[in-house]
XYZ file of C-alpha atoms in Angstrom:
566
model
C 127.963 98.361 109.385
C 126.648 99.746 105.571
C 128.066 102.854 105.116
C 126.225 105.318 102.526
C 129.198 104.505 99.760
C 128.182 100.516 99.848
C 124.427 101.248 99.480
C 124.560 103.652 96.815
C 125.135 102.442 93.156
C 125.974 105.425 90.501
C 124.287 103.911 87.095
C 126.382 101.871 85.003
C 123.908 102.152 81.997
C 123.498 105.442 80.257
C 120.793 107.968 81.099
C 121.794 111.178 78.879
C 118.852 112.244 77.628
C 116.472 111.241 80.051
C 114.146 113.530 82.061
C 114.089 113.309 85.888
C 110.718 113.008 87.129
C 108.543 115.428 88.529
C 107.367 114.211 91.485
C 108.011 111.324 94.012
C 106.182 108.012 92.779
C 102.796 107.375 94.565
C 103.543 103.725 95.525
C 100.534 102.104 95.276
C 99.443 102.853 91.554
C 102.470 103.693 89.441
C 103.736 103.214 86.004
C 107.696 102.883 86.874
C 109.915 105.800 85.929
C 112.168 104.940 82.497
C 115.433 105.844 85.206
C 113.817 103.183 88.084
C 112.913 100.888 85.284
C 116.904 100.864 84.386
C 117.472 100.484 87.971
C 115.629 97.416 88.601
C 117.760 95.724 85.098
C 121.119 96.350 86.599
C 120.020 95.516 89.888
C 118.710 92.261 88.047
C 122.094 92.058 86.517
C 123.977 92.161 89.958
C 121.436 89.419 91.467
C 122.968 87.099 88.799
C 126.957 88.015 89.328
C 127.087 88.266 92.853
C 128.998 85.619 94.836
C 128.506 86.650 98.366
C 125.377 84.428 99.329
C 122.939 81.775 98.196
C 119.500 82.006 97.575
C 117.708 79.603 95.338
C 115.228 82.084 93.621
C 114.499 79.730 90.531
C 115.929 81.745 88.175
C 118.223 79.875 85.494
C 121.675 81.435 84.413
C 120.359 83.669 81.425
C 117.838 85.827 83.924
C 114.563 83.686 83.057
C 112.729 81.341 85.601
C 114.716 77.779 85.456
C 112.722 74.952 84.707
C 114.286 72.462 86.775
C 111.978 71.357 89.814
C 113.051 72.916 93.239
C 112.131 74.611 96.716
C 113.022 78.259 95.527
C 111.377 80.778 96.474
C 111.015 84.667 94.993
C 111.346 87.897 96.726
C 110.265 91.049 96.506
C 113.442 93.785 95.546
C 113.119 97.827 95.411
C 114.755 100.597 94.093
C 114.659 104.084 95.055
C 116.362 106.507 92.388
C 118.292 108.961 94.693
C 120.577 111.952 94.444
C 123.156 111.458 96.954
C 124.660 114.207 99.121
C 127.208 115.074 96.916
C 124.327 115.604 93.941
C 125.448 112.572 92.416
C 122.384 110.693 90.630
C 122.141 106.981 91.206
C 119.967 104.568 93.035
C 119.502 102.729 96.852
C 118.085 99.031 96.359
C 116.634 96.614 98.932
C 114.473 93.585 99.556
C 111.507 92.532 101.635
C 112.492 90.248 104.503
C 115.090 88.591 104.428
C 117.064 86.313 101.977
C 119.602 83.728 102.633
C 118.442 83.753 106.703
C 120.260 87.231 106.908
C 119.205 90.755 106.644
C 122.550 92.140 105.930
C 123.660 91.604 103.013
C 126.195 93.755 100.954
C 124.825 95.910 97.784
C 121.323 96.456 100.070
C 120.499 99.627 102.575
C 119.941 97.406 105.806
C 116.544 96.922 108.300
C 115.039 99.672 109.802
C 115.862 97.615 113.213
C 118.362 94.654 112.833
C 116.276 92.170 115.123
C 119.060 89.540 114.432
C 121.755 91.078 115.828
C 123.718 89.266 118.292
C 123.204 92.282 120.929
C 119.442 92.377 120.223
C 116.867 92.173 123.141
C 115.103 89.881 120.571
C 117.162 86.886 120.296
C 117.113 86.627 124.241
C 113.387 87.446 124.714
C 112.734 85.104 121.992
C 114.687 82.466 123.374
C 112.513 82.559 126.540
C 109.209 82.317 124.400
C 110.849 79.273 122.437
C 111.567 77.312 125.701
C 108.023 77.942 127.145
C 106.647 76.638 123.163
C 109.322 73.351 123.697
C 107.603 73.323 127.158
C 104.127 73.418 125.723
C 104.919 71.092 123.099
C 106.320 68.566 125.274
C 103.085 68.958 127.415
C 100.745 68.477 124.484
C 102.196 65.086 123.646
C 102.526 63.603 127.415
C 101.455 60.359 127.730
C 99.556 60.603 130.407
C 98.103 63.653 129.724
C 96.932 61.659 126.600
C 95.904 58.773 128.404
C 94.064 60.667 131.094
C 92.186 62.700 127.639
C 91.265 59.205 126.401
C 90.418 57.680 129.568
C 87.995 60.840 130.533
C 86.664 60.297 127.117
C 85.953 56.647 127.449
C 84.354 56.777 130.777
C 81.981 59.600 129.831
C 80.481 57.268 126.575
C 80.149 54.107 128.566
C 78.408 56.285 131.741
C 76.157 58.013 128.697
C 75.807 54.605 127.063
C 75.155 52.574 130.662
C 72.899 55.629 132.101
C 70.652 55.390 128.787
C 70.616 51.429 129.019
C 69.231 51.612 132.766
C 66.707 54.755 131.780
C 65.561 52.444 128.967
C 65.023 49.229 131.346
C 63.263 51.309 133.586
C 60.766 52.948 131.399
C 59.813 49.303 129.758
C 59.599 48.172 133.918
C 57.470 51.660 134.605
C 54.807 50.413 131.641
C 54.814 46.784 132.926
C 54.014 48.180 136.352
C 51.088 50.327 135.074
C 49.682 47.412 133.335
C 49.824 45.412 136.129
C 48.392 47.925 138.549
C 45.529 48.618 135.773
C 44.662 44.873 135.485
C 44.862 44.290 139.294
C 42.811 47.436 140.277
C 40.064 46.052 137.797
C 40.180 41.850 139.036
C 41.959 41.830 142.643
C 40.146 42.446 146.259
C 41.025 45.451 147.945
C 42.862 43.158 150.480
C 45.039 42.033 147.883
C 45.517 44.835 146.049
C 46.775 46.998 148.779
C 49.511 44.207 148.796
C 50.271 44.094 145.019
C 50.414 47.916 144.775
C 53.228 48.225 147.836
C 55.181 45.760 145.731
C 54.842 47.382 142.967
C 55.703 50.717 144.760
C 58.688 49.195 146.615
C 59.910 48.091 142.755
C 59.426 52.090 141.607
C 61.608 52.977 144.305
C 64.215 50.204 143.627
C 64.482 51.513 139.725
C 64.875 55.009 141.368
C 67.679 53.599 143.657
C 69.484 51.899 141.314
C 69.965 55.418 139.310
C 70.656 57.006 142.159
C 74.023 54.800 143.447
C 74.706 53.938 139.477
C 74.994 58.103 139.411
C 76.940 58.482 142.427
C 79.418 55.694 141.872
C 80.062 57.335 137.983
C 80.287 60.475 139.555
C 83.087 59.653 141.628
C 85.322 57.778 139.274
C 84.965 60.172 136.552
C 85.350 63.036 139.032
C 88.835 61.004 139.746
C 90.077 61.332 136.604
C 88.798 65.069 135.776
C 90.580 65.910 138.476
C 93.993 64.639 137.656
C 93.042 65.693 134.409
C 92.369 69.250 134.891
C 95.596 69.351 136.897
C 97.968 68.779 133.815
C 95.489 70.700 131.563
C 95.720 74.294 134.024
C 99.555 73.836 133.936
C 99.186 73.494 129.865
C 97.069 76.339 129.856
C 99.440 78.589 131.881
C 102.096 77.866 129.959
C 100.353 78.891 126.712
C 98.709 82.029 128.579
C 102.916 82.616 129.562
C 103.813 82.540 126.128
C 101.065 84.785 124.642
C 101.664 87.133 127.580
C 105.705 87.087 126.389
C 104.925 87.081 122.402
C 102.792 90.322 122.397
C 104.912 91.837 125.068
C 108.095 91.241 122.622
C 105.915 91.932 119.710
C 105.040 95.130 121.361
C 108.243 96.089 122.142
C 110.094 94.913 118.829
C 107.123 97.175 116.900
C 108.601 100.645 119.477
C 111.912 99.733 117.994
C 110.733 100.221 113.984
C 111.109 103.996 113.896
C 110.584 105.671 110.264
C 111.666 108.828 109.448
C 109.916 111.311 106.612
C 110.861 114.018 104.889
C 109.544 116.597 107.681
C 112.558 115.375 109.790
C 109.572 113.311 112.127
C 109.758 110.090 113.510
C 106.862 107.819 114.661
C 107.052 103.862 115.477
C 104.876 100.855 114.274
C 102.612 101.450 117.036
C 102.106 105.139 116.579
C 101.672 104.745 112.943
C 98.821 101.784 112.894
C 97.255 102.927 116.381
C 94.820 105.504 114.370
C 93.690 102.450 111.965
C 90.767 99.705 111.781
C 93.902 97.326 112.843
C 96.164 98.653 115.589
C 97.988 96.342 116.007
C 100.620 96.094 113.298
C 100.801 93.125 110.988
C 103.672 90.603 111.207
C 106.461 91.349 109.383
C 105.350 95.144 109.131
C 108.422 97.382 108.049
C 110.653 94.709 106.411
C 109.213 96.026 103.091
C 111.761 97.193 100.553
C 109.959 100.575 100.304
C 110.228 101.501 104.181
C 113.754 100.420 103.840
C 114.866 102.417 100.829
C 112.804 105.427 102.391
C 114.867 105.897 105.675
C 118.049 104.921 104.708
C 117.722 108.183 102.534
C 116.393 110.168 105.266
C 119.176 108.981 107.595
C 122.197 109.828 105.133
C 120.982 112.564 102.724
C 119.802 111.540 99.973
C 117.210 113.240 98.274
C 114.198 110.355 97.050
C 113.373 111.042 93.602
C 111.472 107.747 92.322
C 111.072 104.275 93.259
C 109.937 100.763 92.304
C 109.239 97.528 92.915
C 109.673 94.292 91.607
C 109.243 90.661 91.728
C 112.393 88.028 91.220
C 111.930 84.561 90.721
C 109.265 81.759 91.409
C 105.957 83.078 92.338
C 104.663 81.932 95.694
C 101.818 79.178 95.787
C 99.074 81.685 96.560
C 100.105 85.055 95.129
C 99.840 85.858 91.613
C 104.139 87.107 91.490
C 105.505 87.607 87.782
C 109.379 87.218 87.211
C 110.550 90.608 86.689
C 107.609 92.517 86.888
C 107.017 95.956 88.779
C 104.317 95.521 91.839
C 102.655 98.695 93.744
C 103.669 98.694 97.349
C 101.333 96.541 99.718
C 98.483 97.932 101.422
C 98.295 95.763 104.912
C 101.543 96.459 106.006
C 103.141 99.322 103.659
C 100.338 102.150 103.718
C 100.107 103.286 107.185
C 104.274 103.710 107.322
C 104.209 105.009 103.582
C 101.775 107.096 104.600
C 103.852 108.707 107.171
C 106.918 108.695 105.463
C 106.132 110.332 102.340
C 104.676 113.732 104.619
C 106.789 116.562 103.525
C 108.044 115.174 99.889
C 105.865 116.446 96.308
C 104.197 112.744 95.602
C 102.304 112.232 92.590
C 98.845 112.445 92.999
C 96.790 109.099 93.444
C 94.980 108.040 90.454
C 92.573 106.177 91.934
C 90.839 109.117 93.376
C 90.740 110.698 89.938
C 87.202 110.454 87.952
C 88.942 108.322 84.991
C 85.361 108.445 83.281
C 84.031 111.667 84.098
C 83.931 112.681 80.433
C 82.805 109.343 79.228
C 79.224 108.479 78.222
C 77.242 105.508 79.597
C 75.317 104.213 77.226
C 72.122 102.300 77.139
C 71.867 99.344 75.623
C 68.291 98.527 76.637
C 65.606 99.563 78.268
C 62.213 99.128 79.632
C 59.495 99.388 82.343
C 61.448 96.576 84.312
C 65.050 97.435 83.779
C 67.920 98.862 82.057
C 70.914 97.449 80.708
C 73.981 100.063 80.230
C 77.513 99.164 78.398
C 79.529 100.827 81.267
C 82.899 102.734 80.045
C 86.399 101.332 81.535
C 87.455 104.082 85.043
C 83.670 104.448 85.849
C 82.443 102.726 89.081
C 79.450 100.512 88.944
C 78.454 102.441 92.551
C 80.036 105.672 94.144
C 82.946 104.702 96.080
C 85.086 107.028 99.153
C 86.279 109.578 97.381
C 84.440 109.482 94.004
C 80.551 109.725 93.527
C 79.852 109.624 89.761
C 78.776 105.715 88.720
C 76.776 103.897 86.520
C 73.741 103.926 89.588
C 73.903 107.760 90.386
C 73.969 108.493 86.621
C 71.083 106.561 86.364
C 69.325 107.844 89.372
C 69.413 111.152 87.643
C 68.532 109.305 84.762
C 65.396 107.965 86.199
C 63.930 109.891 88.979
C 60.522 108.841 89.246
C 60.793 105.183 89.017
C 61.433 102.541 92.159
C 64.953 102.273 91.667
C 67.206 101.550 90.241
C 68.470 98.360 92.407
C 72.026 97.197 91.933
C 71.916 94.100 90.840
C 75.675 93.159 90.388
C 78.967 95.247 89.595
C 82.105 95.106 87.264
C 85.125 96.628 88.603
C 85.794 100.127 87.856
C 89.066 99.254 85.586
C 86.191 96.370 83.910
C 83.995 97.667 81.155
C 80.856 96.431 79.281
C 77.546 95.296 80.414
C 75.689 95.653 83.604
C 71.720 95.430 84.326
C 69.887 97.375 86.863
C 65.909 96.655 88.424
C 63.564 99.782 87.855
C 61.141 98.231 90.192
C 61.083 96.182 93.344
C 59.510 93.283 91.337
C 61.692 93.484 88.850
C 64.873 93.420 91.382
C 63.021 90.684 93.165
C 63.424 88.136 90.018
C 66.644 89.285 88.523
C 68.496 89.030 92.305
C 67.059 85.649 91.929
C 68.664 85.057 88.501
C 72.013 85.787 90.295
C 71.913 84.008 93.052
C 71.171 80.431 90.811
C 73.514 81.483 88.256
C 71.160 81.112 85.365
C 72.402 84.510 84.152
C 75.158 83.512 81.635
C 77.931 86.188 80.882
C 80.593 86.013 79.162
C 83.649 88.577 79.147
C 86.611 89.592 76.262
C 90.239 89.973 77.709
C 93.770 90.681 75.601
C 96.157 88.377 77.594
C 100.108 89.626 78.115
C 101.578 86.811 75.808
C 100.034 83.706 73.576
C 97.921 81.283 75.071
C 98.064 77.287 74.565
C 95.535 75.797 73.170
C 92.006 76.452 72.006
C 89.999 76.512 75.321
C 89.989 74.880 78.884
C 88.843 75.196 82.450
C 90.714 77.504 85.559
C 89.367 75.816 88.582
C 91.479 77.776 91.881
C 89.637 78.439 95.246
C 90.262 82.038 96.003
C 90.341 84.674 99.075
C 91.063 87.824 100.108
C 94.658 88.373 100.793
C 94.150 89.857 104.516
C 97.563 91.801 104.129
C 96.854 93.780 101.353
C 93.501 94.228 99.542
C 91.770 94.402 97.644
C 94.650 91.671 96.418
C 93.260 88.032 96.097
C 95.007 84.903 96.892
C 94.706 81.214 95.336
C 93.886 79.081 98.333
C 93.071 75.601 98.433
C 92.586 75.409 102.001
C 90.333 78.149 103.290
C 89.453 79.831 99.432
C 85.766 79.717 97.920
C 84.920 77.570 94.801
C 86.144 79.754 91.652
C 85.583 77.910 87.960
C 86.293 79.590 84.665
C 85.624 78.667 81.323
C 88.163 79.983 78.718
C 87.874 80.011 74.685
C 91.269 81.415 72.659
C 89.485 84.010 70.037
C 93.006 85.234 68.293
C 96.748 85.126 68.930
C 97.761 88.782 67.855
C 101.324 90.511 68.079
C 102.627 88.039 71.181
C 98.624 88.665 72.919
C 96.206 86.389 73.332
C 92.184 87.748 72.817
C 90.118 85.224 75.397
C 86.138 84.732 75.673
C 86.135 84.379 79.614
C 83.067 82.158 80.853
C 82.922 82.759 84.908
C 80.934 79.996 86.532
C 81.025 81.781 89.674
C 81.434 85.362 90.860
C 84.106 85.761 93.095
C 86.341 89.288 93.168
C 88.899 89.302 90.702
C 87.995 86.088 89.475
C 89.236 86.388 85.961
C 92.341 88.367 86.471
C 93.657 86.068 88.956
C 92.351 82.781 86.769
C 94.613 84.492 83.591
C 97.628 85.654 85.937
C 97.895 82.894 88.332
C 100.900 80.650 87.264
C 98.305 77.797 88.327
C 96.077 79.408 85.610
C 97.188 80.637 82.275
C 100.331 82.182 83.611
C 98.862 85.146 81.581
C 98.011 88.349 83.272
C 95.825 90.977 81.587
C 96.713 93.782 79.902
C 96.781 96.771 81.919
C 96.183 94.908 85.427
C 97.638 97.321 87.731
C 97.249 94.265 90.504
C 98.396 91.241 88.717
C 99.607 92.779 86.110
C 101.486 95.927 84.753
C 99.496 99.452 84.058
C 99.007 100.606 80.606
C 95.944 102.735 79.359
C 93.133 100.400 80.634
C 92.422 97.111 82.138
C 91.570 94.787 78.119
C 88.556 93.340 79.878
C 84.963 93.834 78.817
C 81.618 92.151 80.068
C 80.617 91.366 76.618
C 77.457 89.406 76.456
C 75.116 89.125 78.923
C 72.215 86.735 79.051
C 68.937 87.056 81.088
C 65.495 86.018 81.487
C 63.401 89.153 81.525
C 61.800 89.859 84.745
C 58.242 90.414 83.355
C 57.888 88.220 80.359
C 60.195 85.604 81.482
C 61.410 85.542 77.893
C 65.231 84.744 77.415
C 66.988 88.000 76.271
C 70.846 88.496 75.306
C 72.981 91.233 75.362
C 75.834 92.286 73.738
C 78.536 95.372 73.611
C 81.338 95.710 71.490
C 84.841 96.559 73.590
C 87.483 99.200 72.057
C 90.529 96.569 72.306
């Protein structure tokens, strides 16, 4: 068992001098406290000297990402700066998951519920659900469940096929028939035309006959196999009904055994935590954040949480945009409900994002008309009013513009984005421009200052991209399930170890350029100031700089443009 002495590391560095910080961190939008930031280094420093396990990060002997081609992996590490009992200042650090298949390991406050332990209900309740999955999987690939699949497959085509052979015979007999009875009723006796019509009756109910027993005799040999099919398929069935029954029972279960603590001296469990949210049930892997982790291992032995961070060590994953070394905000899928809970009763900074970053900035109008308006929109303003914050681009210009039809939203920048954005004044006017959008014969083009120096003059991102279901509004790269996302990129200027970028988006999917730059599929480059793939500064350095349009009236081509402040 960790005692409080192994978790807690006094700092090696020096910190004379430096100012503790006010409040807690808010973990979801932070610039990282100078003491955490020194935290995270010699916790860096001890990833690299340690002997006691093996975990292929992809990080070379010197700190930096290696090179050389391999399976590693990164992981998420935390640090919370703590005082400890004794009023000793010094930090707690942890990981997310687990690393080297364990989630002990020494140096690191342990899981909030070790569900590896060898006297854990979940290794024996899991074992169960793994037998009834071999079971299942051994079902799934029987050969004669297989067989009986195929043959129920093959005999319903050739019935289908036969069937539609016989229908087809009998129509071309049913129009020979009619002919004939038309031609005899008009040249034949009645005497012998009673005769020729009862034979071509009798032949009507022959064709009718034939369907019938053709049916029947189908019937029963497919019925046959259904049968001995539907037998194997209700035992499949039951066994996978068995093992969903068992997984969200032990899922269930294993969530009542996550308890978190907070600084009020409460507990609640996964369950009670997400039950009040859109998703109840908690996601997978909810509470094996570093951040929960660090959090009640304080609460449990006495040490006061002072500041914390988060940051990313080694490869990047295929999907995520992950820097080497760089600070992250918690995750909102899994880490806000418990961080929610668990930061009740401790002073926590303020968030930022429901702070009116542009409530003393202008918005200023670029153009305008009968038909529309085009605005230069200041970086921290929102194009619409969000939850919390009401002041945008549209209710400034509703005030703006009272009398007229709109204005109609026509497309958005993100709040952090600044620069150019077009609204409708009338209904026709939104009518043609929404139509301008939607074929992409609007051309924009954006400005960004890249963290580092790009290669080469220009070139094209092509990633598919989605939403990142565990914690948006985060996007992921995905080549299987992700939209089409294509971006155009021109180097303007290398300047001080920065790259300045003309960004061309050929389509309009969220956070298309920030992921483009910061995916290490992309440039490898995030933006200045991206507090998601990024690191904060003073502003996001990207600007919707030009803007090109046909006018809704006129139809004469029109361009825009708006100097940016970086």
């Amino acid at each position: 068992m960790l005692t409080p002495e192994h978790c807690f590391t006094p700092f090696q560095s020096s910190i004379e001098g430096i100012d503790l910080p006010e409040r807690f961190t808010y973990p979801f939008y932070y610039q990282p406290h100078e003491l955490c930031v020194i935290a995270a280094r010699e916790l860096q420093s001890h990833l690299l000297s340690q002997t006691d396990w093996q975990h292929d990060f992809g990080v070379a002997e010197d700190g930096e990402l290696s090179s050389r081609e391999s399976k590693s992996t990164g992981k998420m590490f935390g640090v919370l700066l703590v005082r400890n009992p004794q009023g000793e200042l010094g930090y707690l650090s942890a990981f997310s998951g687990k690393i080297a298949d364990q989630n002990l390991l020494p140096h690191f406050v342990p899981p909030v519920f070790d569900m590896l332990s060898s006297d854990s209900f979940f290794r024996t309740e899991l074992a169960e659900i793994t037998e009834i999955n071999t079971q299942v999987s051994q079902r799934s690939n029987d050969a004669e469940l297989k067989t009986l699949r195929d043959t129920f497959k093959a005999q319903t085509q050739q019935y289908q096929a036969e069937e539609q052979s016989i229908r087809n015979d009998h129509i071309a007999a049913r129009a020979a028939r009619k002919a004939q009875r038309k031609q005899a009723q008009a040249t034949l006796p009645e005497g012998e035309l009673a005769s020729v019509l009862e034979d071509l009756g009798k032949q009507s109910v022959a064709d009718k006959n034939q369907l019938k027993y053709f049916k029947l005799e189908w019937d029963e040999k497919i019925k046959q196999t259904e049968q001995a099919l539907d037998a194997l398929e209700s035992q499949l069935a039951g066994l996978k009904a068995e093992r969903k029954k068992l997984s969200n029972a032990l899922q269930h279960k294993l969530f009542g055994q996550y308890r978190f603590l907070n600084a009020l001296d409460k507990t609640q469990d996964l369950n009670a935590i997400f039950a009040p949210t859109t998703n109840p049930v908690p996601p997978a892997g909810a509470g094996e954040c570093a951040a929960p982790k660090l959090l009640q291992y304080a609460y449990l032995h006495g040490f006061t949480p002072l500041a914390m961070a988060e940051f990313w060590w080694g490869k990047s994953p295929k999907s995520e945009v992950r820097q080497h070394k760089k600070f992250y905000p918690s995750c909102h899928g899994k880490c806000f409900p418990i961080l929610g809970h668990m930061l009740q009763g401790l002073d926590v900074d303020p968030n930022p994002l429901e702070e009116n970053w542009a409530e003393d900035k202008p918005l200023e109008i670029i153009y305008q008309d009968e038909a529309m308006v085009v605005v230069n929109k200041p970086s921290g303003l929102l194009s619409v009013p969000g939850k919390t914050i009401t002041d945008s681009a549209y209710t400034r210009l509703q005030e703006q513009f009272p009398d007229v039809e709109g204005p109609f939203v026509i497309h958005r920048l993100d709040m952090a984005t600044s620069g150019l954005l077009v609204f409708a004044l009338t209904r026709r006017a939104n009518k043609s421009l929404q139509k301008q959008f939607i074929s992409r014969s609007v051309q924009k083009r954006y400005m960004a200052l890249l963290q580092g120096q790009v290669e080469g003059k220009q070139g094209d991102i092509d990633l598919p991209m989605r939403g990142d279901p565990d914690d948006r509004p985060r996007q992921l790269v995905c080549f299987e399930y992700g939209k089409p996302a294509q971006t155009h990129w021109e180097l303007i200027e290398n300047i001080g170890g920065q790259s300045k970028l003309y960004l061309y988006p050929r389509t309009g999917r969220t956070h298309q350029l920030r992921v483009h730059c910061a995916h290490h599929l992309g440039l490898n480059l995030p933006m200045v100031g991206d507090t998601l793939y990024g690191e904060k500064t003073d502003r996001l350095h990207l600007h919707a700089e030009r803007l090109e349009l046909d006018h809704p009236y006129s139809k004469e081509r029109m361009v825009f443009t708006a100097d940016c402040d970086f």
